[in-house]
């Protein structure tokens, strides 16, 4: 009979793989159970005993899988960031960059309103910013901002633009959720979105305007793609462009 495949130490890895798969399935069951409790009854309902019961496990299993309750909540938030990331559409060359910005902002709002308890858990603690999925989502946002800058649309610095876009979307959802049902006016969301757009972008590409700030931002956004300058030259040019961009 042919022998089973073995690892580097000569041991058959089947049991290890099966144990790892079982652990992953148990983690997923616990996370889904926690999200269910969070959605139905709020954060206070997410106790280790309640989650274990909902997942069909014993409470000590929660500690083995997540360390403690905070570890479980971190895993739930990471699951939320990954789910949000999956809703994002990336167009590397949008026909209308401003409409692409609006659409991206709307996606964040729609996710938050569809998942209020999960969104609140994700975005009310600064430590969540270390999430890998959160960072991946911010990279998508920065890509959108860089395309705006390269096209001459950006009114402010790229980092500030990303902060404004992210803060207005997060703030819009959390403010909406804090309001009583009879005071939730859809005009709030539309107004906040348009204020964001007006703050971070020009009505037409600034490279067509006489002012140098917009042109400097556009050139700075495209600079990393250039290969005909030395690192010292790129550094010096970036410093000059930063000065020009700051004058806008």
Short mmCIF file of C-alpha atoms in Angstrom, two decimals:
data_model
loop_
_atom_site.label_atom_id
_atom_site.label_comp_id
_atom_site.label_asym_id
_atom_site.label_seq_id
_atom_site.Cartn_x
_atom_site.Cartn_y
_atom_site.Cartn_z
CA UNK A 1 0.00 0.00 0.00
CA UNK A 2 1.26 3.53 -0.68
CA UNK A 3 2.39 5.35 2.44
CA UNK A 4 0.57 8.46 3.65
CA UNK A 5 2.27 11.78 2.95
CA UNK A 6 4.38 12.98 5.84
CA UNK A 7 5.64 16.29 7.11
CA UNK A 8 9.29 17.29 7.51
CA UNK A 9 9.51 15.40 10.81
CA UNK A 10 8.07 12.24 9.24
CA UNK A 11 4.71 12.60 11.03
CA UNK A 12 1.45 12.34 9.15
CA UNK A 13 -0.19 15.83 9.28
CA UNK A 14 -3.80 14.67 8.88
CA UNK A 15 -4.73 14.99 12.54
CA UNK A 16 -3.14 18.43 12.78
CA UNK A 17 -4.99 19.66 9.70
CA UNK A 18 -8.27 18.25 11.01
CA UNK A 19 -7.78 19.90 14.40
CA UNK A 20 -6.96 23.24 12.75
CA UNK A 21 -10.04 23.00 10.53
CA UNK A 22 -12.22 22.15 13.52
CA UNK A 23 -10.84 25.11 15.45
CA UNK A 24 -11.57 27.43 12.54
CA UNK A 25 -15.13 26.16 12.28
CA UNK A 26 -15.64 26.62 16.03
CA UNK A 27 -14.31 30.20 15.82
CA UNK A 28 -16.72 30.97 13.00
CA UNK A 29 -19.66 29.51 14.94
CA UNK A 30 -18.80 31.60 17.97
CA UNK A 31 -18.38 34.80 15.91
CA UNK A 32 -21.72 34.26 14.17
CA UNK A 33 -23.40 33.54 17.51
CA UNK A 34 -21.91 36.73 18.99
CA UNK A 35 -23.08 38.80 16.02
CA UNK A 36 -26.57 37.35 16.39
CA UNK A 37 -26.71 38.34 20.08
CA UNK A 38 -25.20 41.75 19.31
CA UNK A 39 -27.80 42.41 16.61
CA UNK A 40 -30.79 41.23 18.62
CA UNK A 41 -30.00 42.56 22.07
CA UNK A 42 -26.96 44.83 21.97
CA UNK A 43 -23.41 44.64 23.29
CA UNK A 44 -24.39 43.88 26.89
CA UNK A 45 -26.01 40.64 25.73
CA UNK A 46 -22.68 39.38 24.38
CA UNK A 47 -21.46 37.48 27.43
CA UNK A 48 -19.19 34.48 27.22
CA UNK A 49 -21.88 32.19 28.63
CA UNK A 50 -24.59 33.48 26.28
CA UNK A 51 -22.32 33.21 23.26
CA UNK A 52 -21.19 29.73 24.22
CA UNK A 53 -24.80 28.58 24.63
CA UNK A 54 -25.77 30.09 21.26
CA UNK A 55 -22.80 28.40 19.59
CA UNK A 56 -23.44 25.05 21.27
CA UNK A 57 -20.13 25.09 23.16
CA UNK A 58 -18.97 25.21 26.76
CA UNK A 59 -17.85 28.65 28.10
CA UNK A 60 -14.19 27.57 28.51
CA UNK A 61 -14.08 27.11 24.73
CA UNK A 62 -14.48 30.88 24.30
CA UNK A 63 -11.33 31.49 26.32
CA UNK A 64 -9.38 28.84 24.44
CA UNK A 65 -10.38 30.36 21.10
CA UNK A 66 -10.27 34.10 21.84
CA UNK A 67 -8.46 34.59 25.15
CA UNK A 68 -11.24 36.63 26.76
CA UNK A 69 -14.39 38.59 25.95
CA UNK A 70 -12.44 41.50 24.48
CA UNK A 71 -10.60 39.10 22.21
CA UNK A 72 -13.96 37.80 21.03
CA UNK A 73 -15.23 41.32 20.38
CA UNK A 74 -12.06 42.11 18.43
CA UNK A 75 -12.71 39.02 16.28
CA UNK A 76 -16.31 40.10 15.72
CA UNK A 77 -15.14 43.58 14.67
CA UNK A 78 -12.56 42.06 12.30
CA UNK A 79 -15.32 39.94 10.77
CA UNK A 80 -17.33 43.14 10.28
CA UNK A 81 -14.44 44.96 8.60
CA UNK A 82 -13.93 42.00 6.27
CA UNK A 83 -17.64 41.96 5.39
CA UNK A 84 -17.54 45.71 4.72
CA UNK A 85 -14.41 45.32 2.59
CA UNK A 86 -16.25 42.76 0.46
CA UNK A 87 -18.92 45.38 -0.41
CA UNK A 88 -16.40 47.86 -1.81
CA UNK A 89 -16.14 48.24 -5.58
CA UNK A 90 -12.80 49.40 -6.94
CA UNK A 91 -12.77 51.14 -10.32
CA UNK A 92 -9.15 51.92 -11.26
CA UNK A 93 -10.27 54.42 -13.89
CA UNK A 94 -13.72 55.86 -13.04
CA UNK A 95 -15.38 57.92 -15.76
CA UNK A 96 -16.47 60.50 -13.16
CA UNK A 97 -14.13 60.61 -10.12
CA UNK A 98 -16.52 62.79 -8.11
CA UNK A 99 -19.42 60.40 -8.60
CA UNK A 100 -17.07 57.54 -7.73
CA UNK A 101 -16.30 59.35 -4.46
CA UNK A 102 -20.00 59.79 -3.73
CA UNK A 103 -20.70 56.14 -4.51
CA UNK A 104 -17.93 54.95 -2.19
CA UNK A 105 -19.25 57.15 0.62
CA UNK A 106 -22.79 55.84 0.06
CA UNK A 107 -21.57 52.23 0.31
CA UNK A 108 -20.19 52.97 3.78
CA UNK A 109 -23.47 54.55 4.85
CA UNK A 110 -25.53 51.65 3.50
CA UNK A 111 -23.39 49.10 5.31
CA UNK A 112 -23.66 51.02 8.58
CA UNK A 113 -27.43 51.40 8.42
CA UNK A 114 -27.87 47.74 7.48
CA UNK A 115 -25.61 46.58 10.36
CA UNK A 116 -26.09 49.16 13.13
CA UNK A 117 -24.88 47.14 16.13
CA UNK A 118 -21.91 45.70 14.27
CA UNK A 119 -20.94 49.09 12.79
CA UNK A 120 -21.06 50.68 16.25
CA UNK A 121 -18.77 47.98 17.64
CA UNK A 122 -16.38 48.43 14.72
CA UNK A 123 -16.05 52.20 14.89
CA UNK A 124 -16.38 53.33 18.51
CA UNK A 125 -12.99 52.12 19.79
CA UNK A 126 -9.65 53.44 18.43
CA UNK A 127 -7.97 50.04 18.82
CA UNK A 128 -10.06 48.67 15.96
CA UNK A 129 -7.83 50.63 13.56
CA UNK A 130 -5.23 47.88 13.89
CA UNK A 131 -7.55 45.44 12.06
CA UNK A 132 -6.02 44.05 8.88
CA UNK A 133 -9.32 44.38 7.03
CA UNK A 134 -9.73 47.96 8.29
CA UNK A 135 -6.29 48.82 6.92
CA UNK A 136 -7.14 47.18 3.59
CA UNK A 137 -10.30 49.28 3.38
CA UNK A 138 -8.34 52.44 4.11
CA UNK A 139 -5.93 51.54 1.31
CA UNK A 140 -8.89 51.41 -1.07
CA UNK A 141 -9.94 54.85 0.16
CA UNK A 142 -6.40 56.20 -0.27
CA UNK A 143 -6.35 54.83 -3.81
CA UNK A 144 -9.53 56.73 -4.58
CA UNK A 145 -8.03 59.89 -3.07
CA UNK A 146 -4.82 59.50 -5.11
CA UNK A 147 -6.81 59.23 -8.32
CA UNK A 148 -8.61 62.46 -7.41
CA UNK A 149 -5.28 64.15 -6.73
CA UNK A 150 -3.70 62.88 -9.95
CA UNK A 151 -6.64 64.24 -11.93
CA UNK A 152 -6.37 67.64 -10.29
CA UNK A 153 -9.66 67.32 -8.43
CA UNK A 154 -8.36 67.40 -4.88
CA UNK A 155 -8.73 70.62 -2.89
CA UNK A 156 -6.81 69.52 0.22
CA UNK A 157 -3.89 67.26 1.10
CA UNK A 158 -4.43 63.55 0.40
CA UNK A 159 -4.12 62.47 4.05
CA UNK A 160 -6.56 65.15 5.18
CA UNK A 161 -8.99 64.27 2.39
CA UNK A 162 -9.01 60.61 3.45
CA UNK A 163 -9.59 61.62 7.07
CA UNK A 164 -12.50 63.88 6.11
CA UNK A 165 -14.13 61.23 3.91
CA UNK A 166 -13.76 58.55 6.58
CA UNK A 167 -14.84 60.79 9.46
CA UNK A 168 -17.94 62.13 7.74
CA UNK A 169 -19.15 58.65 6.77
CA UNK A 170 -18.54 57.21 10.23
CA UNK A 171 -20.01 60.26 11.95
CA UNK A 172 -23.05 60.29 9.69
CA UNK A 173 -23.92 56.68 10.54
CA UNK A 174 -23.31 57.01 14.28
CA UNK A 175 -25.28 60.26 14.44
CA UNK A 176 -28.17 58.72 12.49
CA UNK A 177 -28.26 55.70 14.79
CA UNK A 178 -28.27 57.92 17.88
CA UNK A 179 -31.40 59.76 16.75
CA UNK A 180 -34.96 58.67 17.57
CA UNK A 181 -36.76 57.16 14.59
CA UNK A 182 -39.02 60.20 14.15
CA UNK A 183 -36.02 62.57 13.88
CA UNK A 184 -34.08 60.65 11.23
CA UNK A 185 -34.16 62.94 8.20
CA UNK A 186 -32.55 61.52 5.02
CA UNK A 187 -31.48 65.05 4.14
CA UNK A 188 -28.90 64.79 6.93
CA UNK A 189 -27.00 62.08 5.05
CA UNK A 190 -27.23 63.82 1.68
CA UNK A 191 -26.12 67.15 3.14
CA UNK A 192 -23.15 65.63 4.95
CA UNK A 193 -22.08 63.85 1.79
CA UNK A 194 -22.24 66.99 -0.33
CA UNK A 195 -20.40 69.01 2.33
CA UNK A 196 -17.66 66.36 2.23
CA UNK A 197 -17.46 66.51 -1.56
CA UNK A 198 -17.32 70.32 -1.57
CA UNK A 199 -14.63 70.34 1.10
CA UNK A 200 -12.21 67.88 -0.50
CA UNK A 201 -12.73 68.45 -4.24
CA UNK A 202 -12.88 71.19 -6.87
CA UNK A 203 -15.87 71.58 -9.17
CA UNK A 204 -13.48 71.13 -12.09
CA UNK A 205 -9.91 69.81 -12.27
CA UNK A 206 -7.57 72.35 -10.71
CA UNK A 207 -4.89 71.64 -13.30
CA UNK A 208 -6.97 73.73 -15.68
CA UNK A 209 -6.93 76.67 -13.25
CA UNK A 210 -4.12 79.25 -13.02
CA UNK A 211 -3.38 78.45 -9.36
CA UNK A 212 -0.37 76.16 -8.67
CA UNK A 213 -1.70 74.28 -5.62
CA UNK A 214 -3.99 71.89 -7.48
CA UNK A 215 -1.38 71.24 -10.14
CA UNK A 216 1.17 70.52 -7.40
CA UNK A 217 -1.14 67.98 -5.79
CA UNK A 218 -1.76 66.31 -9.12
CA UNK A 219 1.96 66.04 -9.89
CA UNK A 220 2.72 64.84 -6.36
CA UNK A 221 0.13 62.05 -6.67
CA UNK A 222 1.76 60.84 -9.89
CA UNK A 223 5.34 61.16 -8.62
CA UNK A 224 5.70 57.61 -7.19
CA UNK A 225 5.16 56.19 -10.68
CA UNK A 226 8.12 58.09 -12.12
CA UNK A 227 11.36 56.15 -12.57
CA UNK A 228 13.59 58.73 -14.26
CA UNK A 229 14.41 60.61 -11.05
CA UNK A 230 16.83 59.53 -8.35
CA UNK A 231 15.55 59.08 -4.81
CA UNK A 232 17.24 62.34 -3.78
CA UNK A 233 15.61 64.20 -6.69
CA UNK A 234 12.21 62.72 -5.83
CA UNK A 235 12.62 63.75 -2.22
CA UNK A 236 13.55 67.32 -3.18
CA UNK A 237 10.72 67.61 -5.70
CA UNK A 238 8.24 66.24 -3.17
CA UNK A 239 9.34 68.89 -0.67
CA UNK A 240 8.76 71.66 -3.24
CA UNK A 241 5.38 70.23 -4.24
CA UNK A 242 4.32 69.97 -0.60
CA UNK A 243 5.05 73.69 -0.18
CA UNK A 244 3.08 74.61 -3.30
CA UNK A 245 0.16 72.35 -2.38
CA UNK A 246 -0.04 73.86 1.10
CA UNK A 247 -0.58 77.34 -0.38
CA UNK A 248 -3.87 76.33 -2.04
#
